[in-house]
C-alpha cells in the first residue's frame, strides 16, 4: 500500500468528480461518484508507479501533513464563525469555510452560496 494522497472535487463542467494526486501532477481520474472516481485514480496511480519503477524513474516522496501540536505562541482565530457544507455535487460530504464576502450564516449579498 502506498501513502500518496488524493484530492476529490466536483466539476460542474464535466458533471463528475475529479481526482488528482499532488505528487503525480499528470494523474487525474473522474467518476459519477466519489468512490468510483477514487477507484479510477487508484488504478491510474498503481500504473504510474509500475511505469516509474520499470523505467528507473525515482518515485516522488508522499506528501506528509505536519502534525499540529495544539500549541501556539500567538492567539489566533483559526476557524471562522461558521463552517458550511460545500457544494461538491450530489451526496457531498465536503466541508467548506465561507470566504470573506459571506456572513456567518453562509449568505452573501453579492452572490448566492450553493
CSV table of N, CA and C in Angstrom, one decimal:
chain,number,residue,atom,x,y,z
A,1,UNK,N,0.8,-1.2,0.0
A,1,UNK,CA,0.0,0.0,0.0
A,1,UNK,C,0.9,1.2,0.0
A,2,UNK,N,0.5,2.2,-0.9
A,2,UNK,CA,1.3,3.4,-0.9
A,2,UNK,C,0.7,4.5,0.0
A,3,UNK,N,1.4,5.6,0.2
A,3,UNK,CA,0.9,6.6,1.1
A,3,UNK,C,0.7,7.9,0.4
A,4,UNK,N,0.4,7.9,-0.9
A,4,UNK,CA,0.1,9.1,-1.7
A,4,UNK,C,-1.4,9.5,-1.4
A,5,UNK,N,-1.6,10.8,-1.5
A,5,UNK,CA,-2.9,11.3,-1.2
A,5,UNK,C,-3.6,11.8,-2.4
A,6,UNK,N,-4.9,11.9,-2.3
A,6,UNK,CA,-5.8,12.3,-3.4
A,6,UNK,C,-6.6,13.5,-3.0
A,7,UNK,N,-7.0,14.3,-4.0
A,7,UNK,CA,-7.9,15.4,-3.8
A,7,UNK,C,-9.1,15.1,-4.7
A,8,UNK,N,-10.3,15.2,-4.1
A,8,UNK,CA,-11.5,14.9,-4.9
A,8,UNK,C,-12.4,16.2,-4.9
A,9,UNK,N,-12.8,16.6,-6.1
A,9,UNK,CA,-13.6,17.8,-6.2
A,9,UNK,C,-14.7,17.5,-7.3
A,10,UNK,N,-15.8,18.2,-7.1
A,10,UNK,CA,-16.9,18.1,-8.1
A,10,UNK,C,-16.7,19.1,-9.2
A,11,UNK,N,-16.8,18.7,-10.5
A,11,UNK,CA,-16.7,19.6,-11.6
A,11,UNK,C,-18.1,19.8,-12.3
A,12,UNK,N,-18.6,21.0,-12.2
A,12,UNK,CA,-19.8,21.3,-12.9
A,12,UNK,C,-19.7,21.1,-14.4
A,13,UNK,N,-18.5,21.5,-14.9
A,13,UNK,CA,-18.3,21.5,-16.3
A,13,UNK,C,-18.3,20.0,-16.8
A,14,UNK,N,-17.7,19.1,-16.1
A,14,UNK,CA,-17.6,17.7,-16.5
A,14,UNK,C,-18.8,16.9,-15.9
A,15,UNK,N,-19.5,17.5,-15.0
A,15,UNK,CA,-20.6,16.8,-14.3
A,15,UNK,C,-20.1,15.5,-13.7
A,16,UNK,N,-19.0,15.5,-13.1
A,16,UNK,CA,-18.4,14.3,-12.5
A,16,UNK,C,-17.4,14.8,-11.4
A,17,UNK,N,-17.0,13.8,-10.6
A,17,UNK,CA,-16.0,14.0,-9.6
A,17,UNK,C,-14.6,13.9,-10.2
A,18,UNK,N,-13.7,14.8,-9.9
A,18,UNK,CA,-12.4,14.7,-10.5
A,18,UNK,C,-11.4,14.5,-9.3
A,19,UNK,N,-10.5,13.5,-9.5
A,19,UNK,CA,-9.5,13.2,-8.5
A,19,UNK,C,-8.1,13.5,-9.1
A,20,UNK,N,-7.3,14.2,-8.3
A,20,UNK,CA,-5.9,14.4,-8.7
A,20,UNK,C,-5.0,14.0,-7.5
A,21,UNK,N,-3.7,13.8,-7.8
A,21,UNK,CA,-2.7,13.4,-6.9
A,21,UNK,C,-1.6,14.4,-6.9
A,22,UNK,N,-1.3,15.1,-5.8
A,22,UNK,CA,-0.3,16.2,-5.7
A,22,UNK,C,1.0,15.7,-6.1
A,23,UNK,N,1.4,14.5,-5.8
A,23,UNK,CA,2.8,14.0,-6.0
A,23,UNK,C,3.0,13.6,-7.5
A,24,UNK,N,1.9,13.3,-8.2
A,24,UNK,CA,1.9,13.0,-9.6
A,24,UNK,C,1.0,14.0,-10.4
A,25,UNK,N,1.6,15.1,-10.8
A,25,UNK,CA,0.8,16.2,-11.4
A,25,UNK,C,0.0,15.8,-12.6
A,26,UNK,N,0.4,14.8,-13.4
A,26,UNK,CA,-0.3,14.4,-14.6
A,26,UNK,C,-1.4,13.4,-14.3
A,27,UNK,N,-1.6,13.0,-13.1
A,27,UNK,CA,-2.6,12.0,-12.8
A,27,UNK,C,-3.9,12.6,-12.5
A,28,UNK,N,-4.9,12.2,-13.2
A,28,UNK,CA,-6.3,12.6,-12.9
A,28,UNK,C,-7.2,11.5,-13.3
A,29,UNK,N,-8.4,11.5,-12.6
A,29,UNK,CA,-9.4,10.5,-12.9
A,29,UNK,C,-10.7,11.1,-12.6
A,30,UNK,N,-11.8,10.5,-13.2
A,30,UNK,CA,-13.1,11.0,-12.9
A,30,UNK,C,-14.1,9.9,-12.7
A,31,UNK,N,-15.3,10.2,-12.1
A,31,UNK,CA,-16.3,9.2,-11.9
A,31,UNK,C,-17.6,9.9,-11.5
A,32,UNK,N,-18.7,9.2,-11.7
A,32,UNK,CA,-20.0,9.7,-11.3
A,32,UNK,C,-20.2,9.8,-9.8
A,33,UNK,N,-19.4,9.1,-9.0
A,33,UNK,CA,-19.4,9.1,-7.6
A,33,UNK,C,-18.0,9.3,-7.1
A,34,UNK,N,-17.9,9.8,-5.8
A,34,UNK,CA,-16.6,10.0,-5.2
A,34,UNK,C,-15.8,8.6,-5.2
A,35,UNK,N,-16.6,7.6,-4.9
A,35,UNK,CA,-16.0,6.3,-4.8
A,35,UNK,C,-15.4,5.8,-6.1
A,36,UNK,N,-16.2,5.9,-7.2
A,36,UNK,CA,-15.8,5.4,-8.5
A,36,UNK,C,-14.6,6.3,-9.0
A,37,UNK,N,-14.6,7.6,-8.8
A,37,UNK,CA,-13.5,8.4,-9.2
A,37,UNK,C,-12.2,8.0,-8.4
A,38,UNK,N,-12.4,7.8,-7.1
A,38,UNK,CA,-11.2,7.4,-6.3
A,38,UNK,C,-10.7,6.0,-6.8
A,39,UNK,N,-11.5,5.1,-7.1
A,39,UNK,CA,-11.1,3.8,-7.6
A,39,UNK,C,-10.3,3.9,-8.9
A,40,UNK,N,-10.8,4.8,-9.8
A,40,UNK,CA,-10.1,5.0,-11.1
A,40,UNK,C,-8.8,5.7,-10.8
A,41,UNK,N,-8.7,6.6,-9.9
A,41,UNK,CA,-7.4,7.3,-9.6
A,41,UNK,C,-6.4,6.3,-9.0
A,42,UNK,N,-6.9,5.4,-8.1
A,42,UNK,CA,-6.0,4.4,-7.5
A,42,UNK,C,-5.4,3.4,-8.6
A,43,UNK,N,-6.3,3.1,-9.6
A,43,UNK,CA,-5.8,2.2,-10.7
A,43,UNK,C,-4.7,3.0,-11.5
A,44,UNK,N,-5.0,4.3,-11.8
A,44,UNK,CA,-4.1,5.1,-12.5
A,44,UNK,C,-2.8,5.3,-11.8
A,45,UNK,N,-2.9,5.5,-10.4
A,45,UNK,CA,-1.7,5.6,-9.6
A,45,UNK,C,-0.8,4.4,-9.6
A,46,UNK,N,-1.5,3.2,-9.5
A,46,UNK,CA,-0.7,1.9,-9.5
A,46,UNK,C,0.0,1.7,-10.8
A,47,UNK,N,-0.7,2.1,-11.9
A,47,UNK,CA,0.0,2.0,-13.2
A,47,UNK,C,1.2,3.0,-13.4
A,48,UNK,N,1.0,4.2,-12.8
A,48,UNK,CA,2.1,5.2,-12.9
A,48,UNK,C,3.3,4.7,-12.0
A,49,UNK,N,3.0,4.1,-10.9
A,49,UNK,CA,4.1,3.6,-10.0
A,49,UNK,C,4.8,2.5,-10.7
A,50,UNK,N,4.1,1.6,-11.3
A,50,UNK,CA,4.7,0.5,-12.1
A,50,UNK,C,5.5,1.0,-13.3
A,51,UNK,N,5.0,2.0,-14.0
A,51,UNK,CA,5.8,2.6,-15.1
A,51,UNK,C,7.0,3.3,-14.6
A,52,UNK,N,6.9,4.1,-13.5
A,52,UNK,CA,8.1,4.7,-13.0
A,52,UNK,C,9.2,3.7,-12.6
A,53,UNK,N,8.8,2.7,-11.9
A,53,UNK,CA,9.7,1.6,-11.5
A,53,UNK,C,10.3,0.9,-12.6
A,54,UNK,N,9.5,0.6,-13.6
A,54,UNK,CA,10.0,-0.1,-14.8
A,54,UNK,C,11.0,0.7,-15.7
A,55,UNK,N,10.8,2.0,-15.6
A,55,UNK,CA,11.7,2.9,-16.4
A,55,UNK,C,12.9,3.5,-15.5
A,56,UNK,N,12.9,3.0,-14.3
A,56,UNK,CA,14.0,3.5,-13.4
A,56,UNK,C,13.9,4.9,-13.0
A,57,UNK,N,12.7,5.5,-13.0
A,57,UNK,CA,12.4,6.8,-12.5
A,57,UNK,C,12.1,6.8,-11.0
A,58,UNK,N,12.8,7.7,-10.3
A,58,UNK,CA,12.6,7.7,-8.9
A,58,UNK,C,11.1,8.2,-8.5
A,59,UNK,N,10.5,7.5,-7.6
A,59,UNK,CA,9.2,7.9,-7.2
A,59,UNK,C,9.2,9.1,-6.3
A,60,UNK,N,8.2,10.0,-6.5
A,60,UNK,CA,8.2,11.2,-5.6
A,60,UNK,C,7.9,10.7,-4.1
A,61,UNK,N,8.3,11.5,-3.2
A,61,UNK,CA,8.0,11.3,-1.8
A,61,UNK,C,6.6,11.6,-1.5
A,62,UNK,N,5.9,10.7,-0.8
A,62,UNK,CA,4.5,11.1,-0.4
A,62,UNK,C,4.4,12.4,0.4
A,63,UNK,N,3.4,13.2,0.1
A,63,UNK,CA,3.2,14.4,0.9
A,63,UNK,C,2.8,14.0,2.3
A,64,UNK,N,3.4,14.6,3.3
A,64,UNK,CA,3.1,14.3,4.7
A,64,UNK,C,2.6,15.6,5.3
A,65,UNK,N,1.4,15.4,6.0
A,65,UNK,CA,0.8,16.5,6.7
A,65,UNK,C,1.6,16.7,8.0
A,66,UNK,N,1.9,18.0,8.3
A,66,UNK,CA,2.7,18.3,9.5
A,66,UNK,C,1.7,18.1,10.7
A,67,UNK,N,2.2,17.5,11.7
A,67,UNK,CA,1.4,17.3,12.9
A,67,UNK,C,1.2,18.6,13.6
A,68,UNK,N,-0.1,18.9,14.1
A,68,UNK,CA,-0.4,20.1,14.8
A,68,UNK,C,-0.3,19.8,16.3
A,69,UNK,N,0.6,20.6,17.0
A,69,UNK,CA,0.8,20.3,18.4
A,69,UNK,C,-0.3,20.8,19.3
A,70,UNK,N,-1.1,21.7,18.8
A,70,UNK,CA,-2.2,22.2,19.6
A,70,UNK,C,-1.7,23.5,20.4
A,71,UNK,N,-0.5,23.8,20.3
A,71,UNK,CA,0.1,24.9,21.0
A,71,UNK,C,0.4,26.0,20.0
A,72,UNK,N,0.2,27.3,20.4
A,72,UNK,CA,0.6,28.4,19.5
A,72,UNK,C,1.2,29.5,20.4
A,73,UNK,N,2.2,30.2,19.8
A,73,UNK,CA,2.8,31.3,20.5
A,73,UNK,C,1.9,32.5,20.4
A,74,UNK,N,1.0,32.6,19.5
A,74,UNK,CA,0.1,33.7,19.3
A,74,UNK,C,-1.3,33.2,19.3
A,75,UNK,N,-2.2,34.1,19.9
A,75,UNK,CA,-3.6,33.8,19.8
A,75,UNK,C,-4.1,34.0,18.4
A,76,UNK,N,-4.9,33.1,17.9
A,76,UNK,CA,-5.4,33.3,16.5
A,76,UNK,C,-6.8,32.6,16.4
A,77,UNK,N,-7.6,33.2,15.7
A,77,UNK,CA,-8.9,32.6,15.4
A,77,UNK,C,-8.7,31.8,14.2
A,78,UNK,N,-8.5,30.5,14.3
A,78,UNK,CA,-8.2,29.6,13.2
A,78,UNK,C,-9.4,29.2,12.4
A,79,UNK,N,-10.6,29.3,13.0
A,79,UNK,CA,-11.8,28.9,12.2
A,79,UNK,C,-12.8,30.1,12.3
A,80,UNK,N,-13.5,30.4,11.1
A,80,UNK,CA,-14.5,31.4,11.1
A,80,UNK,C,-15.7,31.0,12.0
A,81,UNK,N,-16.6,31.9,12.1
A,81,UNK,CA,-17.8,31.7,12.9
A,81,UNK,C,-18.7,30.5,12.4
A,82,UNK,N,-18.6,30.3,11.1
A,82,UNK,CA,-19.5,29.2,10.5
A,82,UNK,C,-18.7,28.4,9.6
A,83,UNK,N,-18.9,27.1,9.6
A,83,UNK,CA,-18.3,26.2,8.6
A,83,UNK,C,-19.5,25.5,8.0
A,84,UNK,N,-19.6,25.5,6.6
A,84,UNK,CA,-20.8,25.0,6.0
A,84,UNK,C,-20.5,23.9,5.1
A,85,UNK,N,-21.5,23.1,4.7
A,85,UNK,CA,-21.4,22.0,3.7
A,85,UNK,C,-21.1,22.6,2.4
A,86,UNK,N,-20.1,22.1,1.7
A,86,UNK,CA,-19.7,22.6,0.4
A,86,UNK,C,-20.6,22.0,-0.7
A,87,UNK,N,-20.7,22.7,-1.8
A,87,UNK,CA,-21.4,22.2,-3.0
A,87,UNK,C,-20.4,21.5,-3.8
A,88,UNK,N,-20.2,20.3,-3.5
A,88,UNK,CA,-19.3,19.4,-4.3
A,88,UNK,C,-20.1,18.5,-5.3
A,89,UNK,N,-21.4,18.6,-5.2
A,89,UNK,CA,-22.2,17.8,-6.1
A,89,UNK,C,-23.1,16.9,-5.2
A,90,UNK,N,-23.8,16.0,-5.9
A,90,UNK,CA,-24.8,15.1,-5.2
A,90,UNK,C,-24.1,14.3,-4.1
A,91,UNK,N,-24.9,14.2,-3.0
A,91,UNK,CA,-24.4,13.4,-1.8
A,91,UNK,C,-23.1,13.8,-1.3
A,92,UNK,N,-22.8,15.1,-1.3
A,92,UNK,CA,-21.5,15.6,-0.9
A,92,UNK,C,-21.4,15.5,0.6
A,93,UNK,N,-20.2,15.2,1.0
A,93,UNK,CA,-19.9,15.2,2.5
A,93,UNK,C,-18.8,16.2,2.8
A,94,UNK,N,-18.4,17.1,1.8
A,94,UNK,CA,-17.3,18.0,2.0
A,94,UNK,C,-17.7,19.1,2.9
A,95,UNK,N,-16.7,19.8,3.4
A,95,UNK,CA,-16.8,20.9,4.3
A,95,UNK,C,-16.1,22.1,3.7
A,96,UNK,N,-16.8,23.3,3.7
A,96,UNK,CA,-16.2,24.5,3.1
A,96,UNK,C,-16.3,25.6,4.1
A,97,UNK,N,-15.2,26.4,4.2
A,97,UNK,CA,-15.1,27.5,5.1
A,97,UNK,C,-15.6,28.7,4.2
A,98,UNK,N,-16.6,29.5,4.7
A,98,UNK,CA,-17.1,30.6,4.0
A,98,UNK,C,-16.0,31.6,3.7
A,99,UNK,N,-16.0,32.3,2.5
A,99,UNK,CA,-15.0,33.2,2.2
A,99,UNK,C,-15.4,34.6,2.8
A,100,UNK,N,-14.5,35.6,2.7
A,100,UNK,CA,-14.7,36.8,3.4
A,100,UNK,C,-16.0,37.6,3.0
A,101,UNK,N,-16.5,37.3,1.8
A,101,UNK,CA,-17.7,38.0,1.3
A,101,UNK,C,-19.0,37.5,1.9
A,102,UNK,N,-18.9,36.4,2.7
A,102,UNK,CA,-20.1,35.7,3.2
A,102,UNK,C,-20.3,36.0,4.7
A,103,UNK,N,-21.5,36.0,5.1
A,103,UNK,CA,-21.8,36.2,6.5
A,103,UNK,C,-21.6,34.9,7.2
A,104,UNK,N,-21.7,34.9,8.5
A,104,UNK,CA,-21.5,33.7,9.3
A,104,UNK,C,-22.6,32.7,9.0
A,105,UNK,N,-23.8,33.1,8.5
A,105,UNK,CA,-24.8,32.1,8.1
A,105,UNK,C,-24.5,31.5,6.8
A,106,UNK,N,-23.5,32.0,6.1
A,106,UNK,CA,-23.2,31.5,4.8
A,106,UNK,C,-23.8,32.2,3.6
A,107,UNK,N,-24.5,33.3,3.9
A,107,UNK,CA,-25.2,34.1,2.9
A,107,UNK,C,-24.3,35.3,2.5
A,108,UNK,N,-24.5,35.7,1.3
A,108,UNK,CA,-23.7,36.9,0.8
A,108,UNK,C,-24.7,37.8,0.0
A,109,UNK,N,-24.5,39.1,0.2
A,109,UNK,CA,-25.4,40.0,-0.5
A,109,UNK,C,-25.0,40.1,-2.0
A,110,UNK,N,-23.8,39.6,-2.3
A,110,UNK,CA,-23.3,39.7,-3.7
A,110,UNK,C,-23.5,38.5,-4.5
A,111,UNK,N,-23.5,37.3,-3.9
A,111,UNK,CA,-23.7,36.1,-4.7
A,111,UNK,C,-24.3,35.0,-3.8
A,112,UNK,N,-25.1,34.1,-4.4
A,112,UNK,CA,-25.6,33.0,-3.5
A,112,UNK,C,-24.6,31.9,-3.3
A,113,UNK,N,-24.7,31.3,-2.2
A,113,UNK,CA,-23.9,30.1,-1.8
A,113,UNK,C,-24.7,28.9,-2.1
A,114,UNK,N,-24.1,28.0,-2.9
A,114,UNK,CA,-24.8,26.7,-3.2
A,114,UNK,C,-24.4,25.6,-2.3
